[in-house]
Amino acid sequence: MADESQKWVLMVTAQTPTNIAVIKYWGKRDENLILAINDSISVTLDPAHLCTTTTVAVSPAFNQDRMWLNGKEISLSGGRYQNCLREIRARANDVEDKKKGVKIAKKDWENLHVHVASYNNFPTAAGLASSAAGFACLVYSLAKLMNVQEDNGRLSAIARQGSGSACRSLYGGFVKWVMGKEENGSDSIAVPLVDEKHWDELVIIIAVVCSRQKETSSTSGMRETVETSALIEHRAKEVVPKRIIQMEEAIQKRDFATFTHLTCADSNQFHAVCLDTSPPIFYMNDTSHRIISCVEKWNRSEGTPQVAYTFDAGPNAVLIARNRTYAALLLQRLLFHFPPNSETDLNSYVIGDKSLMEDIGIQDIKDIEALPPPPEIKDKVPAQKYKGEISYFICTRPGRGPVLISDDSQALLHPNTGLPK
Amino acid sequence: MADESQKWVLMVTAQTPTNIAVIKYWGKRDENLILAINDSISVTLDPAHLCTTTTVAVSPAFNQDRMWLNGKEISLSGGRYQNCLREIRARANDVEDKKKGVKIAKKDWENLHVHVASYNNFPTAAGLASSAAGFACLVYSLAKLMNVQEDNGRLSAIARQGSGSACRSLYGGFVKWVMGKEENGSDSIAVPLVDEKHWDELVIIIAVVCSRQKETSSTSGMRETVETSALIEHRAKEVVPKRIIQMEEAIQKRDFATFTHLTCADSNQFHAVCLDTSPPIFYMNDTSHRIISCVEKWNRSEGTPQVAYTFDAGPNAVLIARNRTYAALLLQRLLFHFPPNSETDLNSYVIGDKSLMEDIGIQDIKDIEALPPPPEIKDKVPAQKYKGEISYFICTRPGRGPVLISDDSQALLHPNTGLPK
């Protein structure tokens, strides 16, 4: 150990994407290890629009493990953080930084404390799986700092112990979380199916829905479903295994019709088992239902599906368009039905990849007001508008897995003090 | 046949209740005969507040079968009406009315036409199973007119061919519709479990929810569920049979806790399989969810359940309170959360058995505004109010089965012309 100086700080900064499941994870067979009752498949979202950046630092000057999330210190005493820290420390190796003249021997790690600073480039409260990106980034960056040699698959099994869906954020593109069979969870890991270039036509629009409702946390929600739903076991054992096989094939073949059918059906079935829980859990609200109706009606009128929808444990819609052309048509529909409140700045109403707005020629709120109703609306009643029901839209696409950030200026901790900048 | 005079009209008037399922019917194994994929159990609602009155008439002067619903002539050409008329005619017997000097021989019925006038004492569009009471009343009154000897069980198998749930309206109290095994549906009949006096403490409040949503008809909805849901078969074959046994026992024992658990769980599961349908079917809306949350929270705070909820193919809540005391407390909660719009007349906002309003001392809208929040609401956020989300409440109770109305002044057809009064 570098006894000669207490002043050095070693740091690593990494960026990890979030992901959205297209075959859902809902229900654990082991609460502590976080082992799922079925496989799941997700698409990783472009970290340019949704990601966590984490800096981890080690220094002999630190006297305890500490963490800051979005600038605010949070407790690391929770079992999930402790599990991740313990598992990574157990795999730490010798580290040498010649420039700083620092050597850390494998055995020293258990006596060294770390500082962690984490930042999401999207609102934590928006219900966009920030814990997935967060735990993946924590584990990935700690592993790099401690020279852990395990590949991302093995790291995914550690991130899984922080948050189940976090394991799928260790890879880009489409990712399968294999539930595994072992009691210790060693085979419950993420497996990359195809990278983000395989199906790069897809465009994703997230509708962040305004909601006053206090939502059931997914941890307690899935526990209650497993304990009380009369349908969850049938879903996990009979329905999902077939869908996993079909979904893998659809992704390999870029078969958008099958992909859409499975994605929508599985999202709906996940919400169905939530409703079958006692007391029932409602994550979708009337706005979510309206988005589904809009997409279903449009897909039907097109003859072949152009947009898939999926909803996690909240009312927000994640909409996956076949390609950029249909994404533009989708955004037109969404803006027609869900115009912003008049006081909303358009620049903060559609965020992420704003180039789609150029494609549809929308520059200000008046352009939204001038949008014609979608042609598939043939009801006698005029097309409905629901002003103010959406907080904002995020335009994005499938993206890459975790990366190291070598540019020290992007680190979230101060290189000398190891405290937040 | 009474050839000597073409002027006579023979009439029968009957009144039939509606019913609400506590173990749901959803899905047919035969679309034409209307045979269900599982047994169901319902409670018959007091006809004083929700019923259909039907007058049927026969006369040699009628040259076709005709029907008027709520004063408006409707077509009888649909298969469902034709099935009921054919089955009843096939069972007609000799009829003699000595006072009028009329004799109709069994064989004459196939050459005689009928007039039918039907009236619901509640809004048809409110989604309150008006077709159940309607077809039950049609079959029951025709059977009396034509001197059909079959008991109500056999008549229920005919009413079933008009509307599945109609078979359960042939009895009062709690009723089971046995799905049966025969291909011709002869054993798919209603069976009375207990009459309305068995559990006469129960009080029922129906919240008719405002909704602009166009709803999927239950006929097409259940067809789509059977065709596309991956969960419906498991529900019908594995879940419901056990619940039927438990529910019968709970009703026999007046075990309100078990009754509530089963009623709520089965309503939620019915809506879960609707959501698992492709495209998904949403019958409940945010208002329905709010009512459920209110009841669940209250039941939890009471330790033992005091109110059960169930929702049919629409957003309206049917709330079953353990007794009058809890019904009054329930109505207070409902009025607190869902006050009427200021222009609403209180007299039309709470209808049916208005005595509950006296119990809680509410005489005008100001009394509603003065209601304190329910004590179980301990959130830091103030208790939410949703003015105008409910159209009106109906206070009622379990009720009796069909009855004949001997008072001619209540007939809906003119005794001389056989046309609507």
PDB file of C-alpha atoms in Angstrom, chain A residues 212-214 230-231 234-235 239 243 261 265 268-269 271-273 275-280 282 284-287 289-290 292-293 296 300 309 379 384 386, chain B residues 212-214 230-231 234-235 239 243 261 265 268-269 271-273 275-280 282 284-287 289-290 292-293 296 300 309 379 384 386:
ATOM      1  CA  ARG A 212     -49.930  12.810  -9.662  1.00  0.00           C
ATOM      2  CA  GLN A 213     -50.316   9.179  -8.702  1.00  0.00           C
ATOM      3  CA  LYS A 214     -47.896   7.715  -6.192  1.00  0.00           C
ATOM      4  CA  ALA A 230     -53.188 -16.489  -9.868  1.00  0.00           C
ATOM      5  CA  LEU A 231     -51.763 -15.831 -13.337  1.00  0.00           C
ATOM      6  CA  HIS A 234     -48.568 -19.453 -15.795  1.00  0.00           C
ATOM      7  CA  ARG A 235     -47.059 -16.380 -17.430  1.00  0.00           C
ATOM      8  CA  VAL A 239     -46.008 -17.935 -21.800  1.00  0.00           C
ATOM      9  CA  ARG A 243     -42.018 -15.534 -26.358  1.00  0.00           C
ATOM     10  CA  HIS A 261     -46.705  -8.120 -31.716  1.00  0.00           C
ATOM     11  CA  ALA A 265     -48.471  -8.295 -25.964  1.00  0.00           C
ATOM     12  CA  ASN A 268     -49.867  -5.654 -21.776  1.00  0.00           C
ATOM     13  CA  GLN A 269     -49.473  -9.012 -20.052  1.00  0.00           C
ATOM     14  CA  HIS A 271     -49.697  -4.893 -16.683  1.00  0.00           C
ATOM     15  CA  ALA A 272     -52.356  -7.611 -16.649  1.00  0.00           C
ATOM     16  CA  VAL A 273     -50.558  -9.568 -13.916  1.00  0.00           C
ATOM     17  CA  LEU A 275     -53.898  -5.859 -12.184  1.00  0.00           C
ATOM     18  CA  ASP A 276     -54.320  -9.484 -11.095  1.00  0.00           C
ATOM     19  CA  THR A 277     -52.333  -8.679  -7.934  1.00  0.00           C
ATOM     20  CA  SER A 278     -54.099  -8.179  -4.605  1.00  0.00           C
ATOM     21  CA  PRO A 279     -54.468  -5.292  -4.020  1.00  0.00           C
ATOM     22  CA  PRO A 280     -54.288  -4.510  -7.728  1.00  0.00           C
ATOM     23  CA  PHE A 282     -52.129   0.143 -11.815  1.00  0.00           C
ATOM     24  CA  MET A 284     -50.793   2.768 -16.724  1.00  0.00           C
ATOM     25  CA  ASN A 285     -53.313   5.596 -16.580  1.00  0.00           C
ATOM     26  CA  ASP A 286     -55.842   7.049 -19.024  1.00  0.00           C
ATOM     27  CA  THR A 287     -53.064   8.857 -20.905  1.00  0.00           C
ATOM     28  CA  HIS A 289     -54.381   3.964 -22.617  1.00  0.00           C
ATOM     29  CA  ARG A 290     -54.867   6.814 -25.103  1.00  0.00           C
ATOM     30  CA  ILE A 292     -51.991   2.622 -26.907  1.00  0.00           C
ATOM     31  CA  SER A 293     -55.304   3.262 -28.673  1.00  0.00           C
ATOM     32  CA  GLU A 296     -53.173   0.322 -32.252  1.00  0.00           C
ATOM     33  CA  ARG A 300     -54.345  -1.484 -37.946  1.00  0.00           C
ATOM     34  CA  TYR A 309     -45.256   0.249 -27.512  1.00  0.00           C
ATOM     35  CA  ASP A 379     -64.903   8.491 -36.193  1.00  0.00           C
ATOM     36  CA  GLN A 384     -59.515  14.319 -29.269  1.00  0.00           C
ATOM     37  CA  TYR A 386     -55.296  16.094 -24.480  1.00  0.00           C
TER      38      TYR A 386
ATOM     39  CA  ARG B 212     -66.257   9.778 -23.106  1.00  0.00           C
ATOM     40  CA  GLN B 213     -64.551   6.554 -24.088  1.00  0.00           C
ATOM     41  CA  LYS B 214     -66.225   4.336 -26.669  1.00  0.00           C
ATOM     42  CA  ALA B 230     -52.441 -16.250 -23.348  1.00  0.00           C
ATOM     43  CA  LEU B 231     -54.007 -16.205 -19.870  1.00  0.00           C
ATOM     44  CA  HIS B 234     -55.645 -20.793 -17.477  1.00  0.00           C
ATOM     45  CA  ARG B 235     -58.171 -18.511 -15.800  1.00  0.00           C
ATOM     46  CA  VAL B 239     -58.543 -20.408 -11.446  1.00  0.00           C
ATOM     47  CA  ARG B 243     -63.091 -19.696  -6.842  1.00  0.00           C
ATOM     48  CA  HIS B 261     -61.435 -11.137  -1.363  1.00  0.00           C
ATOM     49  CA  ALA B 265     -59.783 -10.582  -7.123  1.00  0.00           C
ATOM     50  CA  ASN B 268     -59.476  -7.560 -11.288  1.00  0.00           C
ATOM     51  CA  GLN B 269     -58.625 -10.806 -13.053  1.00  0.00           C
ATOM     52  CA  HIS B 271     -59.955  -6.855 -16.372  1.00  0.00           C
ATOM     53  CA  ALA B 272     -56.471  -8.406 -16.434  1.00  0.00           C
ATOM     54  CA  VAL B 273     -57.436 -10.848 -19.201  1.00  0.00           C
ATOM     55  CA  LEU B 275     -55.702  -6.136 -20.873  1.00  0.00           C
ATOM     56  CA  ASP B 276     -53.968  -9.341 -22.014  1.00  0.00           C
ATOM     57  CA  THR B 277     -56.124  -9.281 -25.169  1.00  0.00           C
ATOM     58  CA  SER B 278     -54.668  -8.120 -28.486  1.00  0.00           C
ATOM     59  CA  PRO B 279     -55.410  -5.281 -29.049  1.00  0.00           C
ATOM     60  CA  PRO B 280     -55.860  -4.684 -25.309  1.00  0.00           C
ATOM     61  CA  PHE B 282     -59.556  -1.210 -21.167  1.00  0.00           C
ATOM     62  CA  MET B 284     -61.752   0.682 -16.224  1.00  0.00           C
ATOM     63  CA  ASN B 285     -60.447   4.234 -16.332  1.00  0.00           C
ATOM     64  CA  ASP B 286     -58.609   6.477 -13.857  1.00  0.00           C
ATOM     65  CA  THR B 287     -61.857   7.116 -11.956  1.00  0.00           C
ATOM     66  CA  HIS B 289     -58.829   3.033 -10.304  1.00  0.00           C
ATOM     67  CA  ARG B 290     -59.403   5.832  -7.788  1.00  0.00           C
ATOM     68  CA  ILE B 292     -60.529   0.857  -6.027  1.00  0.00           C
ATOM     69  CA  SER B 293     -57.676   2.654  -4.266  1.00  0.00           C
ATOM     70  CA  GLU B 296     -58.557  -0.916  -0.715  1.00  0.00           C
ATOM     71  CA  ARG B 300     -56.763  -2.219   4.941  1.00  0.00           C
ATOM     72  CA  TYR B 309     -65.894  -3.849  -5.455  1.00  0.00           C
ATOM     73  CA  ASP B 379     -50.580  10.946   3.362  1.00  0.00           C
ATOM     74  CA  GLN B 384     -57.792  14.436  -3.510  1.00  0.00           C
ATOM     75  CA  TYR B 386     -62.427  14.608  -8.270  1.00  0.00           C
TER      76      TYR B 386
END
